[in-house]
């Protein structure tokens, strides 16, 4: 039976309902890094749980939480929020190397590729921060230009962690096709198929041919900027991917945040409401909607 690892343990598939592959339940992005963020727990739960219950009533079943360690990941709170909201939440292992490296732990260069991979595999094997909660994917982020030596260490460590755990890799990159070619080359050299890798923020890419190329290689293309202001561009990309026979390599999400550093919300329900209506009105089918929002994220996050 295919399995996704949630914060409450393995979830056997199929799990009916919409699966959002790139959102943030909470984070302190923008603030100083911290290994253990002391959230105002009651305020957090009071704000986030009703919001997630509302998403559940719109048909959402599962959310991958992309807040990594040092930016506010708290697996214990995610487990509580999952239990109280009824939404399956998947957390991650990994480090975020973008934003000038300000969210990387000290001494990462000294650890080297295998040292970093060992730290991530230890979370898979023994749980995160003493909670026993296991990650369901690997999250990394690289800078906006060519890969730096640290970026290369993170990508190679993610590849080795994938080989030891079967976990999907998500890499924050955006409009950076050159870095994507480098990342895919590192994965290949490490013996990892591009199908284990997600091009995060791919909706920011200017040259659409690069998306087609990466999808043909087998990578997942994450259009995680679903927003009313981007409908035209996102629908154009979806039409292109459909024409190229690559709709089954695309993931849709909002990169929302239910509880940002200042406690405000970047919502993530539009895919389930207005976007869905527009998608169908544009001539796409219900089957294509469920491929993009149910089947594909399940395939991507299935362990192994
Ligand atoms: Zn994100």
GROMACS .gro file of C-alpha atoms and ligand atoms in nm:
model
  305
    1UNK     CA    1   0.000   0.000   0.000
    2UNK     CA    2   0.148   0.341  -0.094
    3UNK     CA    3   0.207   0.559   0.208
    4UNK     CA    4   0.257   0.929   0.284
    5UNK     CA    5   0.421   1.019   0.617
    6UNK     CA    6   0.210   1.270   0.811
    7UNK     CA    7   0.278   1.427   1.153
    8UNK     CA    8   0.042   1.170   1.306
    9UNK     CA    9   0.216   0.878   1.135
   10UNK     CA   10   0.188   0.691   0.805
   11UNK     CA   11  -0.127   0.759   0.601
   12UNK     CA   12  -0.228   0.487   0.361
   13UNK     CA   13  -0.342   0.601   0.020
   14UNK     CA   14  -0.588   0.668  -0.132
   15UNK     CA   15  -0.683   0.944   0.106
   16UNK     CA   16  -0.975   1.120  -0.064
   17UNK     CA   17  -0.970   1.498  -0.101
   18UNK     CA   18  -0.750   1.780  -0.218
   19UNK     CA   19  -0.382   1.774  -0.125
   20UNK     CA   20  -0.197   2.109  -0.113
   21UNK     CA   21   0.173   2.036  -0.171
   22UNK     CA   22   0.325   2.374  -0.079
   23UNK     CA   23   0.180   2.586   0.203
   24UNK     CA   24   0.295   2.710   0.542
   25UNK     CA   25   0.090   2.646   0.854
   26UNK     CA   26   0.310   2.896   1.039
   27UNK     CA   27   0.658   3.045   1.015
   28UNK     CA   28   0.879   3.327   1.139
   29UNK     CA   29   1.023   3.400   0.794
   30UNK     CA   30   1.170   3.752   0.802
   31UNK     CA   31   1.271   3.727   1.167
   32UNK     CA   32   1.600   3.598   1.307
   33UNK     CA   33   1.657   3.226   1.271
   34UNK     CA   34   1.575   3.010   1.568
   35UNK     CA   35   1.598   2.635   1.614
   36UNK     CA   36   1.298   2.632   1.850
   37UNK     CA   37   1.043   2.908   1.802
   38UNK     CA   38   0.829   2.989   2.105
   39UNK     CA   39   0.495   3.061   1.943
   40UNK     CA   40   0.207   3.198   2.146
   41UNK     CA   41   0.054   2.852   2.122
   42UNK     CA   42  -0.305   2.935   2.216
   43UNK     CA   43  -0.317   3.233   1.982
   44UNK     CA   44  -0.168   3.021   1.703
   45UNK     CA   45  -0.413   2.735   1.750
   46UNK     CA   46  -0.711   2.972   1.786
   47UNK     CA   47  -0.620   3.136   1.455
   48UNK     CA   48  -0.511   2.838   1.248
   49UNK     CA   49  -0.742   2.553   1.351
   50UNK     CA   50  -1.072   2.719   1.244
   51UNK     CA   51  -0.909   2.823   0.917
   52UNK     CA   52  -0.800   2.465   0.843
   53UNK     CA   53  -1.143   2.330   0.939
   54UNK     CA   54  -1.289   2.569   0.682
   55UNK     CA   55  -1.048   2.431   0.421
   56UNK     CA   56  -1.158   2.081   0.518
   57UNK     CA   57  -1.521   2.172   0.451
   58UNK     CA   58  -1.410   2.292   0.104
   59UNK     CA   59  -1.264   1.948   0.032
   60UNK     CA   60  -0.903   1.980   0.148
   61UNK     CA   61  -0.765   1.661   0.306
   62UNK     CA   62  -0.389   1.714   0.330
   63UNK     CA   63  -0.130   1.992   0.340
   64UNK     CA   64   0.247   1.971   0.306
   65UNK     CA   65   0.393   2.229   0.545
   66UNK     CA   66   0.704   2.376   0.384
   67UNK     CA   67   0.835   2.571   0.686
   68UNK     CA   68   1.179   2.424   0.745
   69UNK     CA   69   1.390   2.398   1.058
   70UNK     CA   70   1.529   2.737   1.173
   71UNK     CA   71   1.230   2.925   1.015
   72UNK     CA   72   0.973   2.813   1.266
   73UNK     CA   73   0.909   2.443   1.211
   74UNK     CA   74   0.746   2.294   1.523
   75UNK     CA   75   0.642   1.934   1.457
   76UNK     CA   76   0.469   1.905   1.796
   77UNK     CA   77   0.241   2.202   1.721
   78UNK     CA   78   0.168   2.072   1.372
   79UNK     CA   79   0.054   1.743   1.529
   80UNK     CA   80  -0.179   1.930   1.765
   81UNK     CA   81  -0.315   2.146   1.479
   82UNK     CA   82  -0.366   1.839   1.261
   83UNK     CA   83  -0.553   1.660   1.539
   84UNK     CA   84  -0.782   1.955   1.610
   85UNK     CA   85  -0.850   2.047   1.247
   86UNK     CA   86  -0.882   1.700   1.095
   87UNK     CA   87  -0.639   1.792   0.812
   88UNK     CA   88  -0.344   1.558   0.747
   89UNK     CA   89  -0.025   1.767   0.775
   90UNK     CA   90   0.312   1.660   0.637
   91UNK     CA   91   0.626   1.824   0.776
   92UNK     CA   92   0.980   1.822   0.641
   93UNK     CA   93   1.346   1.772   0.711
   94UNK     CA   94   1.612   1.986   0.539
   95UNK     CA   95   1.759   2.337   0.543
   96UNK     CA   96   1.668   2.651   0.353
   97UNK     CA   97   1.977   2.798   0.185
   98UNK     CA   98   1.819   3.100   0.010
   99UNK     CA   99   1.777   3.447   0.170
  100UNK     CA  100   2.156   3.487   0.193
  101UNK     CA  101   2.192   3.170   0.396
  102UNK     CA  102   2.052   3.345   0.705
  103UNK     CA  103   1.842   3.039   0.798
  104UNK     CA  104   2.124   2.786   0.776
  105UNK     CA  105   2.272   2.640   1.095
  106UNK     CA  106   2.630   2.731   1.192
  107UNK     CA  107   2.911   2.513   1.064
  108UNK     CA  108   2.727   2.359   0.770
  109UNK     CA  109   3.043   2.360   0.555
  110UNK     CA  110   3.231   2.159   0.819
  111UNK     CA  111   2.953   1.899   0.825
  112UNK     CA  112   2.992   1.829   0.454
  113UNK     CA  113   2.742   1.646   0.235
  114UNK     CA  114   2.725   1.328   0.440
  115UNK     CA  115   2.716   1.515   0.771
  116UNK     CA  116   2.413   1.713   0.654
  117UNK     CA  117   2.247   1.401   0.511
  118UNK     CA  118   2.310   1.217   0.840
  119UNK     CA  119   2.132   1.494   1.034
  120UNK     CA  120   1.828   1.472   0.803
  121UNK     CA  121   1.818   1.092   0.798
  122UNK     CA  122   1.835   1.097   1.181
  123UNK     CA  123   1.506   1.294   1.179
  124UNK     CA  124   1.351   1.033   0.949
  125UNK     CA  125   1.469   0.745   1.165
  126UNK     CA  126   1.428   0.891   1.514
  127UNK     CA  127   1.181   1.176   1.470
  128UNK     CA  128   1.212   1.555   1.489
  129UNK     CA  129   1.326   1.735   1.807
  130UNK     CA  130   1.248   1.444   2.037
  131UNK     CA  131   0.880   1.431   1.932
  132UNK     CA  132   0.898   1.100   1.746
  133UNK     CA  133   0.726   1.281   1.454
  134UNK     CA  134   0.882   1.190   1.121
  135UNK     CA  135   0.925   1.412   0.816
  136UNK     CA  136   0.731   1.334   0.498
  137UNK     CA  137   0.963   1.514   0.254
  138UNK     CA  138   1.292   1.703   0.224
  139UNK     CA  139   1.282   2.083   0.188
  140UNK     CA  140   1.579   2.279   0.058
  141UNK     CA  141   1.624   2.626  -0.085
  142UNK     CA  142   1.901   2.762  -0.304
  143UNK     CA  143   2.003   3.118  -0.397
  144UNK     CA  144   1.881   3.307  -0.702
  145UNK     CA  145   2.195   3.269  -0.916
  146UNK     CA  146   2.421   2.975  -1.001
  147UNK     CA  147   2.457   2.724  -0.720
  148UNK     CA  148   2.703   2.826  -0.449
  149UNK     CA  149   2.923   2.560  -0.283
  150UNK     CA  150   2.674   2.555   0.008
  151UNK     CA  151   2.382   2.513  -0.233
  152UNK     CA  152   2.561   2.219  -0.394
  153UNK     CA  153   2.614   2.064  -0.051
  154UNK     CA  154   2.241   2.098   0.027
  155UNK     CA  155   2.130   1.949  -0.304
  156UNK     CA  156   2.372   1.656  -0.282
  157UNK     CA  157   2.272   1.596   0.082
  158UNK     CA  158   1.906   1.597  -0.025
  159UNK     CA  159   1.987   1.342  -0.296
  160UNK     CA  160   2.166   1.113  -0.049
  161UNK     CA  161   1.884   1.154   0.205
  162UNK     CA  162   1.634   1.057  -0.066
  163UNK     CA  163   1.835   0.744  -0.145
  164UNK     CA  164   1.835   0.646   0.221
  165UNK     CA  165   1.471   0.731   0.297
  166UNK     CA  166   1.266   0.748  -0.024
  167UNK     CA  167   1.149   1.101   0.067
  168UNK     CA  168   1.051   1.353  -0.202
  169UNK     CA  169   1.280   1.659  -0.240
  170UNK     CA  170   1.134   2.011  -0.276
  171UNK     CA  171   1.380   2.286  -0.370
  172UNK     CA  172   1.295   2.657  -0.354
  173UNK     CA  173   1.438   2.807  -0.674
  174UNK     CA  174   1.188   3.016  -0.869
  175UNK     CA  175   1.297   3.184  -1.193
  176UNK     CA  176   1.629   3.006  -1.203
  177UNK     CA  177   1.650   2.757  -1.491
  178UNK     CA  178   2.032   2.752  -1.476
  179UNK     CA  179   2.024   2.633  -1.115
  180UNK     CA  180   1.764   2.374  -1.214
  181UNK     CA  181   1.998   2.228  -1.477
  182UNK     CA  182   2.273   2.211  -1.213
  183UNK     CA  183   2.039   2.052  -0.958
  184UNK     CA  184   1.923   1.788  -1.205
  185UNK     CA  185   2.287   1.713  -1.292
  186UNK     CA  186   2.374   1.665  -0.922
  187UNK     CA  187   2.072   1.436  -0.875
  188UNK     CA  188   2.176   1.232  -1.177
  189UNK     CA  189   2.533   1.204  -1.050
  190UNK     CA  190   2.395   1.087  -0.714
  191UNK     CA  191   2.174   0.827  -0.884
  192UNK     CA  192   1.842   1.001  -0.808
  193UNK     CA  193   1.564   1.017  -1.069
  194UNK     CA  194   1.423   1.369  -1.137
  195UNK     CA  195   1.080   1.228  -1.044
  196UNK     CA  196   1.192   1.255  -0.680
  197UNK     CA  197   1.238   1.632  -0.719
  198UNK     CA  198   1.004   1.933  -0.719
  199UNK     CA  199   1.087   2.266  -0.885
  200UNK     CA  200   0.931   2.498  -0.626
  201UNK     CA  201   0.797   2.841  -0.737
  202UNK     CA  202   0.821   2.731  -1.101
  203UNK     CA  203   0.535   2.972  -1.184
  204UNK     CA  204   0.795   3.254  -1.161
  205UNK     CA  205   0.987   3.122  -1.461
  206UNK     CA  206   0.992   3.360  -1.758
  207UNK     CA  207   1.102   3.109  -2.021
  208UNK     CA  208   0.825   2.848  -2.027
  209UNK     CA  209   1.031   2.611  -2.245
  210UNK     CA  210   1.245   2.546  -1.939
  211UNK     CA  211   0.940   2.409  -1.757
  212UNK     CA  212   0.862   2.177  -2.046
  213UNK     CA  213   1.223   2.063  -2.054
  214UNK     CA  214   1.241   1.988  -1.679
  215UNK     CA  215   0.901   1.813  -1.687
  216UNK     CA  216   1.017   1.599  -1.981
  217UNK     CA  217   1.318   1.504  -1.772
  218UNK     CA  218   1.065   1.382  -1.515
  219UNK     CA  219   1.078   1.662  -1.256
  220UNK     CA  220   0.765   1.791  -1.080
  221UNK     CA  221   0.669   2.147  -1.176
  222UNK     CA  222   0.520   2.329  -0.878
  223UNK     CA  223   0.292   2.617  -0.978
  224UNK     CA  224   0.257   2.724  -0.617
  225UNK     CA  225   0.149   3.080  -0.687
  226UNK     CA  226  -0.221   3.015  -0.737
  227UNK     CA  227  -0.372   3.361  -0.684
  228UNK     CA  228  -0.649   3.559  -0.860
  229UNK     CA  229  -0.391   3.805  -0.994
  230UNK     CA  230  -0.196   3.525  -1.161
  231UNK     CA  231  -0.487   3.333  -1.315
  232UNK     CA  232  -0.404   3.424  -1.672
  233UNK     CA  233  -0.039   3.325  -1.645
  234UNK     CA  234  -0.109   3.006  -1.451
  235UNK     CA  235  -0.384   2.895  -1.690
  236UNK     CA  236  -0.154   2.967  -1.987
  237UNK     CA  237   0.114   2.745  -1.832
  238UNK     CA  238  -0.141   2.472  -1.767
  239UNK     CA  239  -0.261   2.489  -2.130
  240UNK     CA  240   0.101   2.460  -2.246
  241UNK     CA  241   0.169   2.162  -2.022
  242UNK     CA  242  -0.150   1.995  -2.142
  243UNK     CA  243  -0.055   2.051  -2.508
  244UNK     CA  244   0.285   1.896  -2.437
  245UNK     CA  245   0.124   1.596  -2.265
  246UNK     CA  246   0.288   1.695  -1.935
  247UNK     CA  247  -0.010   1.790  -1.717
  248UNK     CA  248   0.070   1.487  -1.502
  249UNK     CA  249   0.402   1.648  -1.394
  250UNK     CA  250   0.237   1.962  -1.251
  251UNK     CA  251   0.152   2.040  -0.886
  252UNK     CA  252  -0.071   2.330  -0.776
  253UNK     CA  253  -0.055   2.522  -0.448
  254UNK     CA  254  -0.058   2.879  -0.308
  255UNK     CA  255   0.256   2.912  -0.095
  256UNK     CA  256   0.017   3.059   0.161
  257UNK     CA  257   0.082   3.099   0.531
  258UNK     CA  258  -0.188   3.062   0.796
  259UNK     CA  259   0.024   3.239   1.062
  260UNK     CA  260   0.312   3.459   0.943
  261UNK     CA  261   0.578   3.623   1.162
  262UNK     CA  262   0.335   3.908   1.244
  263UNK     CA  263   0.040   3.672   1.297
  264UNK     CA  264  -0.133   3.771   0.971
  265UNK     CA  265  -0.248   3.523   0.706
  266UNK     CA  266  -0.163   3.466   0.341
  267UNK     CA  267  -0.471   3.259   0.249
  268UNK     CA  268  -0.466   2.927   0.068
  269UNK     CA  269  -0.820   2.834  -0.026
  270UNK     CA  270  -0.846   2.996  -0.370
  271UNK     CA  271  -0.752   2.675  -0.555
  272UNK     CA  272  -1.059   2.510  -0.400
  273UNK     CA  273  -1.296   2.797  -0.481
  274UNK     CA  274  -1.251   3.059  -0.755
  275UNK     CA  275  -0.963   2.893  -0.936
  276UNK     CA  276  -1.145   2.565  -0.968
  277UNK     CA  277  -1.441   2.743  -1.133
  278UNK     CA  278  -1.213   2.932  -1.375
  279UNK     CA  279  -1.016   2.617  -1.460
  280UNK     CA  280  -1.335   2.435  -1.562
  281UNK     CA  281  -1.470   2.743  -1.747
  282UNK     CA  282  -1.143   2.746  -1.948
  283UNK     CA  283  -1.229   2.404  -2.089
  284UNK     CA  284  -1.032   2.180  -1.855
  285UNK     CA  285  -1.215   1.879  -1.713
  286UNK     CA  286  -1.302   1.774  -1.359
  287UNK     CA  287  -1.075   1.472  -1.417
  288UNK     CA  288  -0.786   1.708  -1.495
  289UNK     CA  289  -0.860   1.906  -1.178
  290UNK     CA  290  -0.850   1.593  -0.970
  291UNK     CA  291  -0.530   1.476  -1.144
  292UNK     CA  292  -0.361   1.806  -1.048
  293UNK     CA  293  -0.496   1.838  -0.695
  294UNK     CA  294  -0.541   1.478  -0.577
  295UNK     CA  295  -0.359   1.214  -0.784
  296UNK     CA  296  -0.033   1.396  -0.860
  297UNK     CA  297   0.049   1.525  -0.509
  298UNK     CA  298  -0.021   1.177  -0.370
  299UNK     CA  299   0.215   1.024  -0.626
  300UNK     CA  300   0.481   1.286  -0.556
  301UNK     CA  301   0.473   1.239  -0.176
  302UNK     CA  302   0.445   0.860  -0.177
  303UNK     CA  303   0.751   0.724   0.001
  304UNK     CA  304   0.986   0.511  -0.201
  305LIG    ZN1  305   0.703   2.841   0.061
   0.00000   0.00000   0.00000
